[in-house]
Amino acid sequence: MTAPVISNVPEPSSVEPTAHRPAPRVRWRTPRWMRGTVLVWIAAVVLVAAVLAAVFAPWLAPNDPDRIDLMNQYASPSAAHWFGTDSLGRDLLSRMMHGARTALLGPLLVVIGSTILGMLLGLLAAWRGGWVDAVLARLFDLLFAFPALLLAILAVALFGKGLVAPVIAMAIAYAPIVARLTRQLVLAEKQRAYVSAYRVQGFGGGWIALNRVLPNVTPVVGAQSTLNFGYVLAELAGLSFLGLGVQAPQSDWGSMINEAQVGLLSGHYLPAIIPAVAVVLVVVAVNILGEEFAERIGGNKA
Amino acid sequence: MSLLEISQLTLDLPGGKRLLHGIDLSVEPGRTVGLVGESGSGKSLTARTALGLFPERAVLGGSVRVDGVEVLGLAGPALRALRRRDVAMVFQDPRAGINPVRTLGDHLTEALRLGEGVSGEAARKRAMELMEAVRLPRPEKHFHQYPHELSGGQLQRIMIAGALMGNPRLLVCDEPTTALDVTTQAEIVRLLATLRDERGMGMLFITHDLGLAGALCDDVVVLAGGRVQERGDMAAVLAAPAAEYTRRLVAATPSLHLDDAPVVSLPDAGRLAGAGGRHEAGPATGGAAAGEAPDGAASAEATAGTRAGDDAVVPAEPAVPSAPAAGATAGTGAGDDAVVPLLRVDGVSRTYAVRGKDPVTAVADASFAIPRGAALGVVGESGSGKSTLARMVVGLETPDRGTITVAGKDRTGTPRGREERLAHARSVQMVFQDPYLSLDPRIPVHRAVRDAAALHAEGRDPAKVATELLDRVGLTVEQQAARPRTLSGGQRQRVAMARALAVQPELLVMDEATSALDVSVQAQVLELVTQLRAERGLTVLFISHDLGVVRRVCDETLVLRRGEIVEAGPTAALLDHPAHEYTRLLLDSVPRPDAGWRLAG
């Protein structure tokens, strides 16, 4: 297992088996015929299964994910190893379950962080207007110019490998997306007479903004933010695929794909395909659910 | 054979909900049929079936024939041909119905060029003719203009011209003047009457305003809840409405009672005496109508006294109507406050800077005062500055010049700091125009009122205050716990009033507070205002574009035009003997049966 250096980036990314390209601004659109309750339920089941596997991994996993068994390299799926084993004979199912913890926790933290940060900045920009708005808008533009992944790599370069630095970097990178949406919604909300009504009643501007306007835009912003979850998951997986995220021996879907690269050449596809499929499944499931939320909330609003 | 023959029309939604319950209706060539009803009555649904327009997947029954041809079931080329040649429609909001990025010429000629294969030059010629026919001043210029360059009234003329391009025999007008000012409305309605006469078209005119229908239509069909309540000759129905619903509608329509005494909720019998009297006099001139007014009012009041008891149509206590007027007059003249008026607006001006254009003067040097307990009406069209005036009084805007005092204290400009904010709020509260926007969608109404009361508690129990006020404005316990979304417009406006009263203001500003409501709901809200004034000695600044509404509520009225006060005085005197030409124009623009618009051609 060799951790690719930065100059290698284009090459491994061209082999990256996930269907998701690292350009997160292009939104996935589920085709119309696929929309509907069945798909939503399947997505929910996939996501719940992934979450349960992650939360209860220490109890559910059949094996120690880090136990190396060199006698059992690249074992095929069997009763003992449902998904088989990897190049070091480690149980893939157990690694997948433990890997889900970091794979899901990272994006969750990023989504929470970027939502809080973005909503506050967006609210500030829209509510204060004037130079505050102008300065923040330029700041958002600046952040938008950097791909999130690049920012995360930068953070890793500055603060070292692991989960913390990339998560903070990605939270900052995704905040402008949330902030712009919030700003737009708050601007529209600010025009509505109920805000004037609160003012006439004698409520202060800050109180109205935080206690009344912000909660009113939260559902829409929240639904949009869940859509970011999928992109972040894929990007963080990409990061650990590059060897910059979660470090061995701790398992993570992205790093599992990376480790499995070597095996690909000798015809051992399973160790790479399983985590790749997991990433795709979760990303698609989150997108379906996110769109469903966004649509329902949008429908209620109108 | 009738031009349009709708018989036993039913419409069911996919969910099984029936919206139209067997509508019968016919339109003869050269005649105008008014389709009158409040929101949700099914009037638009009914009229649109004439063009084969109805909700997706709706199930229709009965028959709709245009010139003997069944429209229901028509599809594809046949339906398009019907819409191109036989039936045309004018919609409510001209700005919403036109593509903003294409020129008006494009809009007008498109159907002819693409649908009928007419050459560009011929289509252009026809567009020019029609733009002249709808009395647009400069057809050559308009042809190359974009929608945003025209006013709402001009744009509606374009839409009418567009509807006439295919030379239709039936014109369906769906509230074509609701988005327009009253003076513009009068012009458009006169134009429609002329065009109908010139072309011998049949016209189906949808409106919620019985007065407007009376001004234009020959026949009327009154719709409520998807059922025909009454049909017949327009004048006859107005003079002697047979159905109870129509009677209520006639009573609630302010424009029909412009000459009555300013009393709320007059029993129907009285109303009708006045209306009938006017109508027999024929298309009376303004002077004759004014001269007749005192009689009408007197007889109305006399009848009110005698008939109120047995007339079940009026829901409220018969004693209420006369009380507020008396209370108001007493308040106006009474006691120590007569010297210092409650609200004094002194030389107030407000100008807005518009980028790239000359600054707009919204309010110019306005001065007036309201005695404690009185109600002042401010009348004007859009752009007259009446809303800016209201926003300055409540402290949402700061005037450029001048001062505003409430109860002797300076309340000029937006308040700064908590103390000032609360003090300002206790001086003035406001009920906004659109009850769908002025309530926070997330907050249950009881909590909304309680929050306002808690902010100005002064030893009161906010929850109790909220319950009392909401009870007073007539909301049930379930409605009080509900979010605004589940309430109707009228209920929401009651909540807005309770919320304003929770602050215990000295002055209540109502900015077009009833203009978004149906007429019958408007009548209820107006009555509530009058009752609350009597109970609480509330002073009211009432802003409206509707002279009839002002007549009902206000002791004094001032007329605003382009930011300037052109006339002011006691409401009755002002409306009976308008001194300024603009006031006269406004009065002449009020749609009523004797307006003489039908005879325009």
JSON list of N, CA and C in Angstrom, two decimals, chain B residues 143-186:
[
{"chain": "B", "resi": 143, "resn": "PHE", "atom": "N", "xyz": [-45.68, 49.11, -30.51]},
{"chain": "B", "resi": 143, "resn": "PHE", "atom": "CA", "xyz": [-45.39, 47.87, -31.20]},
{"chain": "B", "resi": 143, "resn": "PHE", "atom": "C", "xyz": [-43.99, 47.36, -30.88]},
{"chain": "B", "resi": 144, "resn": "HIS", "atom": "N", "xyz": [-43.07, 48.29, -30.68]},
{"chain": "B", "resi": 144, "resn": "HIS", "atom": "CA", "xyz": [-41.69, 47.88, -30.42]},
{"chain": "B", "resi": 144, "resn": "HIS", "atom": "C", "xyz": [-41.30, 48.00, -28.96]},
{"chain": "B", "resi": 145, "resn": "GLN", "atom": "N", "xyz": [-42.29, 48.30, -28.11]},
{"chain": "B", "resi": 145, "resn": "GLN", "atom": "CA", "xyz": [-41.97, 48.44, -26.69]},
{"chain": "B", "resi": 145, "resn": "GLN", "atom": "C", "xyz": [-42.06, 47.11, -25.97]},
{"chain": "B", "resi": 146, "resn": "TYR", "atom": "N", "xyz": [-41.50, 47.11, -24.76]},
{"chain": "B", "resi": 146, "resn": "TYR", "atom": "CA", "xyz": [-41.56, 45.93, -23.92]},
{"chain": "B", "resi": 146, "resn": "TYR", "atom": "C", "xyz": [-42.59, 46.15, -22.80]},
{"chain": "B", "resi": 147, "resn": "PRO", "atom": "N", "xyz": [-43.13, 45.06, -22.26]},
{"chain": "B", "resi": 147, "resn": "PRO", "atom": "CA", "xyz": [-44.19, 45.20, -21.25]},
{"chain": "B", "resi": 147, "resn": "PRO", "atom": "C", "xyz": [-43.87, 46.15, -20.10]},
{"chain": "B", "resi": 148, "resn": "HIS", "atom": "N", "xyz": [-42.59, 46.15, -19.65]},
{"chain": "B", "resi": 148, "resn": "HIS", "atom": "CA", "xyz": [-42.29, 46.97, -18.46]},
{"chain": "B", "resi": 148, "resn": "HIS", "atom": "C", "xyz": [-42.38, 48.46, -18.75]},
{"chain": "B", "resi": 149, "resn": "GLU", "atom": "N", "xyz": [-42.44, 48.83, -20.04]},
{"chain": "B", "resi": 149, "resn": "GLU", "atom": "CA", "xyz": [-42.49, 50.25, -20.36]},
{"chain": "B", "resi": 149, "resn": "GLU", "atom": "C", "xyz": [-43.89, 50.82, -20.27]},
{"chain": "B", "resi": 150, "resn": "LEU", "atom": "N", "xyz": [-44.89, 49.94, -20.09]},
{"chain": "B", "resi": 150, "resn": "LEU", "atom": "CA", "xyz": [-46.27, 50.41, -20.05]},
{"chain": "B", "resi": 150, "resn": "LEU", "atom": "C", "xyz": [-46.84, 50.31, -18.65]},
{"chain": "B", "resi": 151, "resn": "SER", "atom": "N", "xyz": [-47.83, 51.14, -18.38]},
{"chain": "B", "resi": 151, "resn": "SER", "atom": "CA", "xyz": [-48.51, 51.06, -17.09]},
{"chain": "B", "resi": 151, "resn": "SER", "atom": "C", "xyz": [-49.46, 49.87, -17.10]},
{"chain": "B", "resi": 152, "resn": "GLY", "atom": "N", "xyz": [-49.98, 49.52, -15.93]},
{"chain": "B", "resi": 152, "resn": "GLY", "atom": "CA", "xyz": [-50.89, 48.38, -15.82]},
{"chain": "B", "resi": 152, "resn": "GLY", "atom": "C", "xyz": [-52.11, 48.53, -16.71]},
{"chain": "B", "resi": 153, "resn": "GLY", "atom": "N", "xyz": [-52.67, 49.73, -16.72]},
{"chain": "B", "resi": 153, "resn": "GLY", "atom": "CA", "xyz": [-53.86, 49.97, -17.52]},
{"chain": "B", "resi": 153, "resn": "GLY", "atom": "C", "xyz": [-53.58, 49.84, -19.01]},
{"chain": "B", "resi": 154, "resn": "GLN", "atom": "N", "xyz": [-52.44, 50.41, -19.44]},
{"chain": "B", "resi": 154, "resn": "GLN", "atom": "CA", "xyz": [-52.06, 50.31, -20.85]},
{"chain": "B", "resi": 154, "resn": "GLN", "atom": "C", "xyz": [-51.82, 48.86, -21.25]},
{"chain": "B", "resi": 155, "resn": "LEU", "atom": "N", "xyz": [-51.18, 48.14, -20.34]},
{"chain": "B", "resi": 155, "resn": "LEU", "atom": "CA", "xyz": [-50.88, 46.75, -20.62]},
{"chain": "B", "resi": 155, "resn": "LEU", "atom": "C", "xyz": [-52.17, 45.93, -20.74]},
{"chain": "B", "resi": 156, "resn": "GLN", "atom": "N", "xyz": [-53.14, 46.25, -19.90]},
{"chain": "B", "resi": 156, "resn": "GLN", "atom": "CA", "xyz": [-54.40, 45.52, -19.99]},
{"chain": "B", "resi": 156, "resn": "GLN", "atom": "C", "xyz": [-55.07, 45.82, -21.34]},
{"chain": "B", "resi": 157, "resn": "ARG", "atom": "N", "xyz": [-54.89, 47.05, -21.84]},
{"chain": "B", "resi": 157, "resn": "ARG", "atom": "CA", "xyz": [-55.41, 47.37, -23.18]},
{"chain": "B", "resi": 157, "resn": "ARG", "atom": "C", "xyz": [-54.74, 46.49, -24.23]},
{"chain": "B", "resi": 158, "resn": "ILE", "atom": "N", "xyz": [-53.42, 46.32, -24.07]},
{"chain": "B", "resi": 158, "resn": "ILE", "atom": "CA", "xyz": [-52.70, 45.44, -25.00]},
{"chain": "B", "resi": 158, "resn": "ILE", "atom": "C", "xyz": [-53.26, 44.02, -24.94]},
{"chain": "B", "resi": 159, "resn": "MET", "atom": "N", "xyz": [-53.50, 43.55, -23.71]},
{"chain": "B", "resi": 159, "resn": "MET", "atom": "CA", "xyz": [-54.03, 42.19, -23.55]},
{"chain": "B", "resi": 159, "resn": "MET", "atom": "C", "xyz": [-55.40, 42.07, -24.23]},
{"chain": "B", "resi": 160, "resn": "ILE", "atom": "N", "xyz": [-56.19, 43.13, -24.09]},
{"chain": "B", "resi": 160, "resn": "ILE", "atom": "CA", "xyz": [-57.51, 43.10, -24.73]},
{"chain": "B", "resi": 160, "resn": "ILE", "atom": "C", "xyz": [-57.34, 43.08, -26.25]},
{"chain": "B", "resi": 161, "resn": "ALA", "atom": "N", "xyz": [-56.43, 43.94, -26.75]},
{"chain": "B", "resi": 161, "resn": "ALA", "atom": "CA", "xyz": [-56.17, 43.93, -28.19]},
{"chain": "B", "resi": 161, "resn": "ALA", "atom": "C", "xyz": [-55.71, 42.55, -28.64]},
{"chain": "B", "resi": 162, "resn": "GLY", "atom": "N", "xyz": [-54.84, 41.93, -27.82]},
{"chain": "B", "resi": 162, "resn": "GLY", "atom": "CA", "xyz": [-54.36, 40.60, -28.16]},
{"chain": "B", "resi": 162, "resn": "GLY", "atom": "C", "xyz": [-55.51, 39.59, -28.21]},
{"chain": "B", "resi": 163, "resn": "ALA", "atom": "N", "xyz": [-56.44, 39.74, -27.27]},
{"chain": "B", "resi": 163, "resn": "ALA", "atom": "CA", "xyz": [-57.58, 38.82, -27.26]},
{"chain": "B", "resi": 163, "resn": "ALA", "atom": "C", "xyz": [-58.45, 39.01, -28.49]},
{"chain": "B", "resi": 164, "resn": "LEU", "atom": "N", "xyz": [-58.45, 40.22, -29.02]},
{"chain": "B", "resi": 164, "resn": "LEU", "atom": "CA", "xyz": [-59.32, 40.51, -30.16]},
{"chain": "B", "resi": 164, "resn": "LEU", "atom": "C", "xyz": [-58.68, 40.18, -31.50]},
{"chain": "B", "resi": 165, "resn": "MET", "atom": "N", "xyz": [-57.40, 39.82, -31.50]},
{"chain": "B", "resi": 165, "resn": "MET", "atom": "CA", "xyz": [-56.68, 39.59, -32.76]},
{"chain": "B", "resi": 165, "resn": "MET", "atom": "C", "xyz": [-57.37, 38.54, -33.62]},
{"chain": "B", "resi": 166, "resn": "GLY", "atom": "N", "xyz": [-57.88, 37.51, -32.99]},
{"chain": "B", "resi": 166, "resn": "GLY", "atom": "CA", "xyz": [-58.52, 36.44, -33.76]},
{"chain": "B", "resi": 166, "resn": "GLY", "atom": "C", "xyz": [-59.98, 36.73, -34.07]},
{"chain": "B", "resi": 167, "resn": "ASN", "atom": "N", "xyz": [-60.41, 37.95, -33.80]},
{"chain": "B", "resi": 167, "resn": "ASN", "atom": "CA", "xyz": [-61.80, 38.33, -34.05]},
{"chain": "B", "resi": 167, "resn": "ASN", "atom": "C", "xyz": [-62.80, 37.39, -33.37]},
{"chain": "B", "resi": 168, "resn": "PRO", "atom": "N", "xyz": [-62.67, 37.21, -32.06]},
{"chain": "B", "resi": 168, "resn": "PRO", "atom": "CA", "xyz": [-63.52, 36.23, -31.38]},
{"chain": "B", "resi": 168, "resn": "PRO", "atom": "C", "xyz": [-64.96, 36.73, -31.27]},
{"chain": "B", "resi": 169, "resn": "ARG", "atom": "N", "xyz": [-65.86, 35.79, -31.18]},
{"chain": "B", "resi": 169, "resn": "ARG", "atom": "CA", "xyz": [-67.25, 36.19, -30.98]},
{"chain": "B", "resi": 169, "resn": "ARG", "atom": "C", "xyz": [-67.62, 36.21, -29.51]},
{"chain": "B", "resi": 170, "resn": "LEU", "atom": "N", "xyz": [-66.81, 35.52, -28.72]},
{"chain": "B", "resi": 170, "resn": "LEU", "atom": "CA", "xyz": [-67.07, 35.52, -27.28]},
{"chain": "B", "resi": 170, "resn": "LEU", "atom": "C", "xyz": [-65.79, 35.93, -26.56]},
{"chain": "B", "resi": 171, "resn": "LEU", "atom": "N", "xyz": [-65.93, 36.92, -25.68]},
{"chain": "B", "resi": 171, "resn": "LEU", "atom": "CA", "xyz": [-64.78, 37.37, -24.90]},
{"chain": "B", "resi": 171, "resn": "LEU", "atom": "C", "xyz": [-65.04, 37.04, -23.43]},
{"chain": "B", "resi": 172, "resn": "VAL", "atom": "N", "xyz": [-64.13, 36.25, -22.86]},
{"chain": "B", "resi": 172, "resn": "VAL", "atom": "CA", "xyz": [-64.25, 35.93, -21.44]},
{"chain": "B", "resi": 172, "resn": "VAL", "atom": "C", "xyz": [-63.28, 36.83, -20.68]},
{"chain": "B", "resi": 173, "resn": "CYS", "atom": "N", "xyz": [-63.79, 37.61, -19.75]},
{"chain": "B", "resi": 173, "resn": "CYS", "atom": "CA", "xyz": [-62.93, 38.51, -18.97]},
{"chain": "B", "resi": 173, "resn": "CYS", "atom": "C", "xyz": [-62.93, 38.03, -17.53]},
{"chain": "B", "resi": 174, "resn": "ASP", "atom": "N", "xyz": [-61.74, 37.61, -17.04]},
{"chain": "B", "resi": 174, "resn": "ASP", "atom": "CA", "xyz": [-61.65, 37.10, -15.68]},
{"chain": "B", "resi": 174, "resn": "ASP", "atom": "C", "xyz": [-61.09, 38.19, -14.77]},
{"chain": "B", "resi": 175, "resn": "GLU", "atom": "N", "xyz": [-61.95, 38.92, -14.11]},
{"chain": "B", "resi": 175, "resn": "GLU", "atom": "CA", "xyz": [-61.53, 40.00, -13.21]},
{"chain": "B", "resi": 175, "resn": "GLU", "atom": "C", "xyz": [-60.50, 40.90, -13.87]},
{"chain": "B", "resi": 176, "resn": "PRO", "atom": "N", "xyz": [-60.78, 41.42, -15.05]},
{"chain": "B", "resi": 176, "resn": "PRO", "atom": "CA", "xyz": [-59.71, 42.11, -15.80]},
{"chain": "B", "resi": 176, "resn": "PRO", "atom": "C", "xyz": [-59.28, 43.42, -15.18]},
{"chain": "B", "resi": 177, "resn": "THR", "atom": "N", "xyz": [-59.98, 43.92, -14.19]},
{"chain": "B", "resi": 177, "resn": "THR", "atom": "CA", "xyz": [-59.62, 45.23, -13.64]},
{"chain": "B", "resi": 177, "resn": "THR", "atom": "C", "xyz": [-59.22, 45.17, -12.17]},
{"chain": "B", "resi": 178, "resn": "THR", "atom": "N", "xyz": [-59.18, 43.98, -11.60]},
{"chain": "B", "resi": 178, "resn": "THR", "atom": "CA", "xyz": [-58.90, 43.86, -10.17]},
{"chain": "B", "resi": 178, "resn": "THR", "atom": "C", "xyz": [-57.52, 44.38, -9.81]},
{"chain": "B", "resi": 179, "resn": "ALA", "atom": "N", "xyz": [-56.56, 44.22, -10.72]},
{"chain": "B", "resi": 179, "resn": "ALA", "atom": "CA", "xyz": [-55.20, 44.64, -10.42]},
{"chain": "B", "resi": 179, "resn": "ALA", "atom": "C", "xyz": [-54.99, 46.13, -10.73]},
{"chain": "B", "resi": 180, "resn": "LEU", "atom": "N", "xyz": [-56.04, 46.81, -11.15]},
{"chain": "B", "resi": 180, "resn": "LEU", "atom": "CA", "xyz": [-55.88, 48.19, -11.60]},
{"chain": "B", "resi": 180, "resn": "LEU", "atom": "C", "xyz": [-56.50, 49.18, -10.62]},
{"chain": "B", "resi": 181, "resn": "ASP", "atom": "N", "xyz": [-56.09, 50.44, -10.76]},
{"chain": "B", "resi": 181, "resn": "ASP", "atom": "CA", "xyz": [-56.68, 51.50, -9.96]},
{"chain": "B", "resi": 181, "resn": "ASP", "atom": "C", "xyz": [-58.12, 51.76, -10.38]},
{"chain": "B", "resi": 182, "resn": "VAL", "atom": "N", "xyz": [-58.87, 52.43, -9.50]},
{"chain": "B", "resi": 182, "resn": "VAL", "atom": "CA", "xyz": [-60.29, 52.64, -9.81]},
{"chain": "B", "resi": 182, "resn": "VAL", "atom": "C", "xyz": [-60.51, 53.49, -11.06]},
{"chain": "B", "resi": 183, "resn": "THR", "atom": "N", "xyz": [-59.72, 54.52, -11.22]},
{"chain": "B", "resi": 183, "resn": "THR", "atom": "CA", "xyz": [-59.94, 55.37, -12.40]},
{"chain": "B", "resi": 183, "resn": "THR", "atom": "C", "xyz": [-59.60, 54.59, -13.67]},
{"chain": "B", "resi": 184, "resn": "THR", "atom": "N", "xyz": [-58.54, 53.80, -13.61]},
{"chain": "B", "resi": 184, "resn": "THR", "atom": "CA", "xyz": [-58.17, 52.97, -14.76]},
{"chain": "B", "resi": 184, "resn": "THR", "atom": "C", "xyz": [-59.24, 51.91, -14.99]},
{"chain": "B", "resi": 185, "resn": "GLN", "atom": "N", "xyz": [-59.75, 51.36, -13.92]},
{"chain": "B", "resi": 185, "resn": "GLN", "atom": "CA", "xyz": [-60.81, 50.36, -14.04]},
{"chain": "B", "resi": 185, "resn": "GLN", "atom": "C", "xyz": [-61.99, 50.94, -14.82]},
{"chain": "B", "resi": 186, "resn": "ALA", "atom": "N", "xyz": [-62.36, 52.16, -14.47]},
{"chain": "B", "resi": 186, "resn": "ALA", "atom": "CA", "xyz": [-63.49, 52.79, -15.15]},
{"chain": "B", "resi": 186, "resn": "ALA", "atom": "C", "xyz": [-63.22, 52.90, -16.64]}
]
